[in-house]
Amino acid sequence: MYRVIRVRLLVAALGLIVALPSAAAGQATPTIGQQREQVLFWPQAQREAQFRQMATLFPSDLAPHGTHVHELPPGKPLPLGGSTSLASYMEQHHLAGVMVLQHGRVRLERYALGFGPQQRWESFSVAKSVTSALLGIALQRGEIHSLHDTLGTYIPELRDSAYADVTVQQLLTMTSGVQWDEDYADPKSDVAQMYLGACIDGQAHVLSYLRKQPRQWPAGTHWNYNTAETDLLGILVQRATHRSLAAYLSQTIWKPYGMASDATWIKDECDGSDTGGSGLSATLGDYARLGQFMLDGGRVDGKPVVALAWLKGALQRQASVDAPDRGYGYLWWTDTDGSYAAIGIFGQMIYVDPARQLVIAQVGAWPHATSDALVAARRAFVAAVKESVDAEGKRVAH
């Protein structure tokens, strides 16, 4: 089951359809959706060259940074002992950057593939976790009134659909109960069809597609991974706040917390909304700052920015993923030791460990979107960082 979930994430992280040779048949120019879908099948050299310039390839909104910068001062260099060599780990897995913060200080920072501190890198499904956090901010600001509000409250087009009475919380936990087939090997599955249709009435692809889906289970009773619902969450946030995700991100986190560079967010071709499930690009340092923002409890200058109700739900297991030490919160992956992570295919990660006051940010171009070996290597690297920190603590104690 865990392998099936990773296959689902492979598709979900892009917010894309499965590549079908016939999808663009008879069309002189592929649609934006079809072009985005092809990212999944780029050769290695193209991934390494273009993950850093997605905003030049696809229509995108800008999330400007401000004049204030949240500094990341240098800390004591963190040695990685044992068989873990950072250089070999990065080379073998085609990583472009790795940064480790502890207590807000940079203990490790490395770049490769010609990537540097001033360049942005595509985050894939890390964007889902960011969209979820933006919803938590909208909840704190009263733009979203309650996690128990129904989706029809914010998206009137859903009022005559199976989503009319689904709550915001059920959308966050992927327990809508609406029928959805995420079989990425089946060209007739929902995930393979949702971006193939023409734009309808200026609505985002996922909105026009999801409106037709029937109910399969009572809402709140069954977890079913659904790629389209993360884009739907992005639409909800944008409707409630009357801003694009990029603009809201800039206003609520990027400028106040002190990100050092602008971010970009890819837009849907039909309605121009930012796609909540993917498309966010930022620098390695700003991904680390985002992890530090979460570690700080979603606070800016000591004041809470994110609603406490969201924090309590987002960072605790809400759904089982059939892995003994992992769970799924509000679009954040959770571990039983209290750590949590935003994860995207091809090696993207923001990992937060409150017990050790650690943030690990990683960007890359894995040779495959995901695999057992790649996931195991990433988890081994995280474990090596933790072991190094723990070993330091033991030496200090003695």
Coordinates of C-alpha atoms in Angstrom, one line a residue:
M1 CA 0.0 0.0 0.0
Y2 CA 2.8 2.4 0.8
R3 CA 4.3 1.9 -2.7
V4 CA 0.9 2.7 -4.2
I5 CA 0.8 5.9 -2.1
R6 CA 4.2 6.9 -3.4
V7 CA 3.0 6.3 -7.0
R8 CA 0.0 8.5 -6.3
L9 CA 2.3 11.2 -4.9
L10 CA 4.4 11.0 -8.0
V11 CA 1.4 12.3 -10.0
A12 CA 0.0 14.5 -7.2
A13 CA 3.2 16.3 -6.7
L14 CA 3.0 17.7 -10.1
G15 CA -0.7 18.4 -10.2
L16 CA -0.5 16.9 -13.6
I17 CA -2.1 14.2 -15.8
V18 CA -0.5 11.0 -17.0
A19 CA 1.4 11.3 -20.2
L20 CA -0.5 9.9 -23.1
P21 CA 0.9 9.9 -26.6
S22 CA -2.5 10.6 -28.0
A23 CA -3.2 13.6 -25.6
A24 CA -1.9 16.1 -28.0
A25 CA -2.8 14.3 -31.2
G26 CA -4.1 16.6 -33.8
Q27 CA -3.0 19.7 -31.9
A28 CA -0.4 22.0 -33.4
T29 CA 0.5 23.4 -29.9
P30 CA 0.1 21.4 -26.7
T31 CA -1.9 23.2 -24.0
I32 CA -0.2 24.5 -20.9
G33 CA -1.6 21.6 -19.0
Q34 CA -0.1 19.1 -21.4
Q35 CA 3.2 20.9 -21.3
R36 CA 3.3 20.8 -17.5
E37 CA 2.4 17.2 -17.6
Q38 CA 5.5 16.5 -19.7
V39 CA 7.7 17.7 -16.9
L40 CA 7.3 14.3 -15.4
F41 CA 9.1 12.7 -18.4
W42 CA 11.9 15.2 -18.9
P43 CA 15.3 13.6 -19.4
Q44 CA 17.9 14.0 -16.6
A45 CA 19.8 16.9 -18.2
Q46 CA 16.5 18.8 -18.8
R47 CA 15.4 18.4 -15.2
E48 CA 18.7 19.7 -13.9
A49 CA 18.6 22.7 -16.2
Q50 CA 15.0 23.7 -16.0
F51 CA 13.8 22.9 -12.5
R52 CA 15.5 26.2 -11.7
Q53 CA 13.6 28.3 -14.3
M54 CA 10.0 27.1 -14.2
A55 CA 8.7 30.7 -14.2
T56 CA 10.2 31.3 -17.6
L57 CA 8.6 28.2 -19.0
F58 CA 5.1 28.5 -17.6
P59 CA 2.8 31.4 -16.7
S60 CA 3.5 32.3 -13.1
D61 CA 2.7 34.9 -10.4
L62 CA 5.4 36.6 -8.3
A63 CA 5.6 36.5 -4.5
P64 CA 7.8 39.5 -3.8
H65 CA 10.1 39.6 -0.7
G66 CA 10.4 42.7 1.4
T67 CA 13.2 44.8 2.7
H68 CA 13.6 43.0 6.0
V69 CA 15.5 39.7 5.8
H70 CA 15.3 37.0 8.4
E71 CA 19.0 36.4 8.8
L72 CA 20.4 32.8 9.0
P73 CA 23.7 33.3 10.8
P74 CA 26.4 30.6 10.6
G75 CA 26.6 28.0 13.2
K76 CA 29.1 25.4 14.1
P77 CA 29.7 23.1 11.1
L78 CA 27.9 19.8 11.4
P79 CA 30.0 16.8 10.6
L80 CA 28.2 13.7 9.2
G81 CA 29.9 10.6 10.6
G82 CA 29.6 7.0 9.6
S83 CA 29.2 5.9 6.0
T84 CA 27.3 9.1 5.0
S85 CA 29.3 11.4 2.7
L86 CA 27.4 14.5 1.9
A87 CA 29.3 14.9 -1.4
S88 CA 28.5 11.3 -2.6
Y89 CA 24.9 11.6 -1.3
M90 CA 24.3 14.7 -3.4
E91 CA 26.2 13.4 -6.5
Q92 CA 24.5 10.1 -6.5
H93 CA 21.0 11.5 -6.1
H94 CA 21.5 14.6 -8.4
L95 CA 20.8 17.1 -5.6
A96 CA 21.2 20.8 -6.2
G97 CA 21.2 22.0 -2.6
V98 CA 21.1 20.9 1.0
M99 CA 20.8 23.2 4.0
V100 CA 20.6 22.3 7.7
L101 CA 19.5 24.8 10.4
Q102 CA 19.7 24.2 14.1
H103 CA 18.4 26.9 16.5
G104 CA 18.1 29.1 13.4
R105 CA 21.8 28.9 12.5
V106 CA 23.2 27.3 9.4
R107 CA 25.1 24.2 10.3
L108 CA 25.4 22.8 6.8
E109 CA 25.0 24.4 3.4
R110 CA 26.1 22.8 0.1
Y111 CA 25.2 23.4 -3.6
A112 CA 25.8 21.4 -6.8
L113 CA 24.7 21.1 -10.4
G114 CA 25.7 24.7 -11.0
F115 CA 22.9 25.8 -8.7
G116 CA 23.5 28.7 -6.3
P117 CA 22.0 30.6 -3.3
Q118 CA 20.3 33.2 -5.5
Q119 CA 18.5 30.8 -7.8
R120 CA 15.0 29.3 -7.3
W121 CA 14.1 25.7 -7.6
E122 CA 10.7 24.0 -8.2
S123 CA 9.3 22.4 -5.1
F124 CA 6.5 20.2 -6.6
S125 CA 4.3 18.9 -3.7
V126 CA 6.0 21.0 -1.1
A127 CA 3.5 23.6 -2.5
K128 CA 0.7 21.5 -1.0
S129 CA 2.0 22.0 2.5
V130 CA 2.5 25.8 1.8
T131 CA -1.1 26.1 0.5
S132 CA -2.3 24.4 3.7
A133 CA -0.3 26.8 5.8
L134 CA -1.9 29.7 3.9
L135 CA -5.3 28.3 4.8
G136 CA -4.2 28.3 8.4
I137 CA -3.3 31.9 8.1
A138 CA -6.6 32.8 6.5
L139 CA -8.3 31.0 9.4
Q140 CA -6.3 33.1 11.9
R141 CA -7.3 36.3 10.1
G142 CA -11.0 35.4 9.9
E143 CA -11.0 35.2 6.1
I144 CA -12.0 31.6 6.6
H145 CA -14.3 31.3 9.5
S146 CA -14.0 27.7 10.6
L147 CA -12.5 24.4 9.5
H148 CA -16.1 23.1 9.7
D149 CA -17.3 25.5 7.0
T150 CA -18.6 23.8 3.9
L151 CA -16.8 24.3 0.6
G152 CA -19.9 25.7 -1.0
T153 CA -19.6 28.7 1.3
Y154 CA -16.5 29.8 -0.6
I155 CA -16.9 28.2 -4.0
P156 CA -20.5 28.6 -5.1
E157 CA -19.9 26.5 -8.2
L158 CA -19.7 23.5 -5.9
R159 CA -23.2 24.0 -4.3
D160 CA -24.9 21.6 -6.7
S161 CA -22.1 19.0 -6.5
A162 CA -21.0 16.2 -4.2
Y163 CA -18.6 18.7 -2.6
A164 CA -21.4 21.1 -1.5
D165 CA -21.4 19.9 2.1
V166 CA -17.7 18.7 2.4
T167 CA -16.0 20.7 5.1
V168 CA -12.7 22.5 4.9
Q169 CA -11.2 20.1 7.3
Q170 CA -12.3 17.1 5.3
L171 CA -10.6 18.6 2.2
L172 CA -7.4 19.1 4.2
T173 CA -7.4 15.5 5.3
M174 CA -8.5 14.1 1.9
T175 CA -11.6 12.5 3.4
S176 CA -14.2 14.2 1.2
G177 CA -15.7 10.8 0.3
V178 CA -16.2 12.0 -3.3
Q179 CA -15.4 9.3 -5.9
W180 CA -11.9 9.5 -7.3
D181 CA -9.6 7.1 -9.1
E182 CA -5.9 7.9 -8.7
D183 CA -4.7 5.0 -10.8
Y184 CA -1.9 6.6 -12.7
A185 CA -1.4 3.6 -15.0
D186 CA -5.0 3.7 -16.2
P187 CA -5.6 6.3 -19.0
K188 CA -9.3 6.3 -18.1
S189 CA -8.7 7.2 -14.4
D190 CA -9.7 10.5 -13.0
V191 CA -6.2 11.7 -12.6
A192 CA -5.4 10.9 -16.2
Q193 CA -8.5 12.8 -17.4
M194 CA -8.8 15.9 -15.3
Y195 CA -6.6 18.2 -17.4
L196 CA -7.6 16.8 -20.8
G197 CA -10.8 18.7 -21.3
A198 CA -11.2 22.2 -22.7
C199 CA -11.6 25.2 -20.4
I200 CA -15.2 25.6 -19.4
D201 CA -16.7 29.0 -18.4
G202 CA -13.4 30.3 -17.3
Q203 CA -13.1 27.8 -14.5
A204 CA -9.9 26.0 -13.4
H205 CA -9.6 22.5 -14.9
V206 CA -10.0 20.8 -11.5
L207 CA -13.2 22.8 -10.6
S208 CA -15.0 21.9 -13.8
Y209 CA -13.9 18.3 -13.5
L210 CA -14.7 17.8 -9.8
R211 CA -18.2 19.3 -10.0
K212 CA -19.2 16.1 -12.0
Q213 CA -17.8 13.6 -9.5
P214 CA -20.3 11.4 -7.5
R215 CA -20.1 10.6 -3.9
Q216 CA -18.7 7.2 -3.0
W217 CA -18.4 7.3 0.9
P218 CA -19.9 9.5 3.6
A219 CA -17.8 12.6 4.1
G220 CA -15.1 12.2 6.8
T221 CA -15.1 8.4 6.9
H222 CA -12.6 7.3 4.3
W223 CA -9.2 8.6 3.3
N224 CA -8.6 8.6 -0.4
Y225 CA -5.6 10.4 -2.0
N226 CA -6.9 12.9 -4.5
T227 CA -4.6 15.1 -6.5
A228 CA -7.3 17.5 -7.7
E229 CA -8.4 18.3 -4.2
T230 CA -5.1 20.1 -3.4
D231 CA -5.7 22.4 -6.3
L232 CA -9.3 22.9 -5.1
L233 CA -7.9 23.9 -1.7
G234 CA -5.8 26.5 -3.5
I235 CA -9.0 27.8 -5.2
L236 CA -10.7 28.0 -1.8
V237 CA -7.9 30.1 -0.3
Q238 CA -7.8 32.4 -3.2
R239 CA -11.6 32.9 -3.1
A240 CA -11.6 33.5 0.6
T241 CA -8.7 36.0 0.6
H242 CA -9.4 37.6 -2.8
R243 CA -5.7 37.2 -3.6
S244 CA -3.6 34.8 -5.6
L245 CA -1.6 32.3 -3.6
A246 CA 1.6 34.1 -4.5
A247 CA 0.2 37.5 -3.4
Y248 CA -1.1 36.1 -0.1
L249 CA 2.1 34.2 0.5
S250 CA 4.0 37.5 0.0
Q251 CA 1.7 39.5 2.3
T252 CA 1.5 37.0 5.1
I253 CA 4.8 35.1 5.2
W254 CA 7.4 36.2 2.6
K255 CA 7.6 39.8 3.6
P256 CA 6.7 39.7 7.3
Y257 CA 9.0 36.8 8.2
G258 CA 11.8 38.1 6.0
M259 CA 12.4 35.8 3.1
A260 CA 15.5 37.0 1.2
S261 CA 14.3 36.5 -2.4
D262 CA 11.1 36.5 -4.5
A263 CA 9.2 33.3 -5.1
T264 CA 7.1 32.3 -8.0
W265 CA 3.9 30.2 -8.4
I266 CA 2.7 28.6 -11.6
K267 CA -0.9 29.5 -12.7
D268 CA -3.7 27.4 -14.1
E269 CA -4.3 28.0 -17.8
C270 CA -8.1 28.3 -17.6
D271 CA -8.7 30.8 -14.8
G272 CA -5.3 32.2 -14.0
S273 CA -5.4 31.0 -10.4
D274 CA -2.2 29.6 -8.8
T275 CA -2.3 25.8 -8.6
G276 CA -2.3 24.9 -4.9
G277 CA -0.8 21.4 -5.4
S278 CA 2.4 22.4 -7.2
G279 CA 4.3 25.1 -9.0
L280 CA 6.0 27.0 -6.1
S281 CA 9.7 27.9 -6.7
A282 CA 12.0 29.5 -4.2
T283 CA 15.6 29.6 -3.1
L284 CA 17.1 26.9 -0.9
G285 CA 17.6 29.5 1.9
D286 CA 14.0 30.6 1.7
Y287 CA 12.8 27.0 1.9
A288 CA 14.9 26.7 5.1
R289 CA 13.3 29.9 6.4
L290 CA 9.9 28.5 5.7
G291 CA 10.8 25.4 7.8
Q292 CA 12.0 27.8 10.5
F293 CA 8.8 29.7 10.4
M294 CA 7.0 26.4 11.1
L295 CA 9.4 25.5 13.8
D296 CA 8.7 28.9 15.4
G297 CA 5.1 28.0 15.7
G298 CA 3.9 30.0 12.7
R299 CA 4.9 33.3 14.4
V300 CA 6.3 36.6 13.1
D301 CA 7.9 38.8 15.7
G302 CA 6.5 36.6 18.4
K303 CA 2.9 37.0 17.3
P304 CA 0.9 34.0 16.0
V305 CA 0.2 34.2 12.3
V306 CA -1.3 30.7 11.8
A307 CA -4.4 29.6 13.7
L308 CA -3.8 27.3 16.6
A309 CA -6.6 24.9 15.4
W310 CA -4.7 24.5 12.1
L311 CA -1.4 23.9 13.8
K312 CA -2.8 21.2 16.1
G313 CA -4.3 19.3 13.1
A314 CA -1.7 19.9 10.5
L315 CA 1.3 18.5 12.3
Q316 CA -0.4 15.4 13.8
R317 CA -1.5 12.2 12.1
Q318 CA -5.0 12.6 10.7
A319 CA -4.8 9.6 8.3
S320 CA -2.7 6.5 8.2
V321 CA -0.4 5.8 5.2
D322 CA 0.3 2.2 6.2
A323 CA 3.8 2.9 7.3
P324 CA 4.3 2.4 11.0
D325 CA 6.2 5.6 11.8
R326 CA 4.5 7.9 9.3
G327 CA 1.1 9.7 9.0
Y328 CA -0.6 12.5 7.1
G329 CA -1.8 15.7 8.7
Y330 CA -3.2 18.7 6.9
L331 CA -1.1 18.1 3.8
W332 CA 2.0 17.7 5.9
W333 CA 3.7 14.3 6.4
T334 CA 4.1 13.4 10.1
D335 CA 6.4 11.1 12.0
T336 CA 5.8 9.4 15.4
D337 CA 8.7 11.3 16.9
G338 CA 7.0 14.6 16.4
S339 CA 8.8 15.7 13.3
Y340 CA 7.0 16.6 10.1
A341 CA 7.8 17.4 6.5
A342 CA 6.7 18.9 3.2
I343 CA 7.8 16.6 0.5
G344 CA 7.8 16.8 -3.3
I345 CA 8.9 14.4 -6.0
F346 CA 12.4 14.4 -7.5
G347 CA 13.9 15.0 -4.1
Q348 CA 12.3 18.2 -2.7
M349 CA 11.9 18.4 1.1
I350 CA 11.5 20.7 4.0
Y351 CA 11.9 18.6 7.2
V352 CA 11.2 20.0 10.7
D353 CA 12.3 18.3 13.9
P354 CA 11.1 20.3 16.9
A355 CA 12.8 18.0 19.5
R356 CA 16.3 18.9 18.1
Q357 CA 15.3 22.4 16.8
L358 CA 16.3 21.2 13.3
V359 CA 15.3 22.2 9.8
I360 CA 16.5 20.4 6.8
A361 CA 15.9 21.8 3.3
Q362 CA 16.7 19.8 0.2
V363 CA 16.2 20.4 -3.5
G364 CA 17.2 18.2 -6.4
A365 CA 16.5 16.3 -9.6
W366 CA 16.4 12.7 -8.6
P367 CA 16.8 10.3 -11.6
H368 CA 13.3 9.1 -10.9
A369 CA 10.3 11.0 -9.5
T370 CA 10.3 8.6 -6.6
S371 CA 11.4 5.0 -5.7
D372 CA 12.0 2.9 -2.6
A373 CA 15.7 3.4 -2.9
L374 CA 15.5 7.2 -3.3
V375 CA 13.1 7.6 -0.3
A376 CA 15.3 5.3 1.8
A377 CA 18.4 7.3 1.0
R378 CA 16.6 10.6 1.9
R379 CA 15.5 9.1 5.2
A380 CA 19.0 7.8 5.9
F381 CA 20.4 11.2 5.3
V382 CA 17.9 12.8 7.7
A383 CA 18.8 10.1 10.3
A384 CA 22.5 10.8 9.8
V385 CA 21.9 14.5 10.6
K386 CA 20.0 13.6 13.7
E387 CA 22.6 11.1 14.8
S388 CA 25.3 13.7 14.4
V389 CA 23.4 16.2 16.5
D390 CA 22.7 13.6 19.2
A391 CA 26.3 12.6 19.3
E392 CA 27.3 16.2 19.9
G393 CA 24.8 16.4 22.8
K394 CA 26.3 13.2 24.4
R395 CA 29.8 14.7 24.1
V396 CA 28.7 17.9 25.8
A397 CA 26.9 15.9 28.5
H398 CA 30.1 14.0 29.4

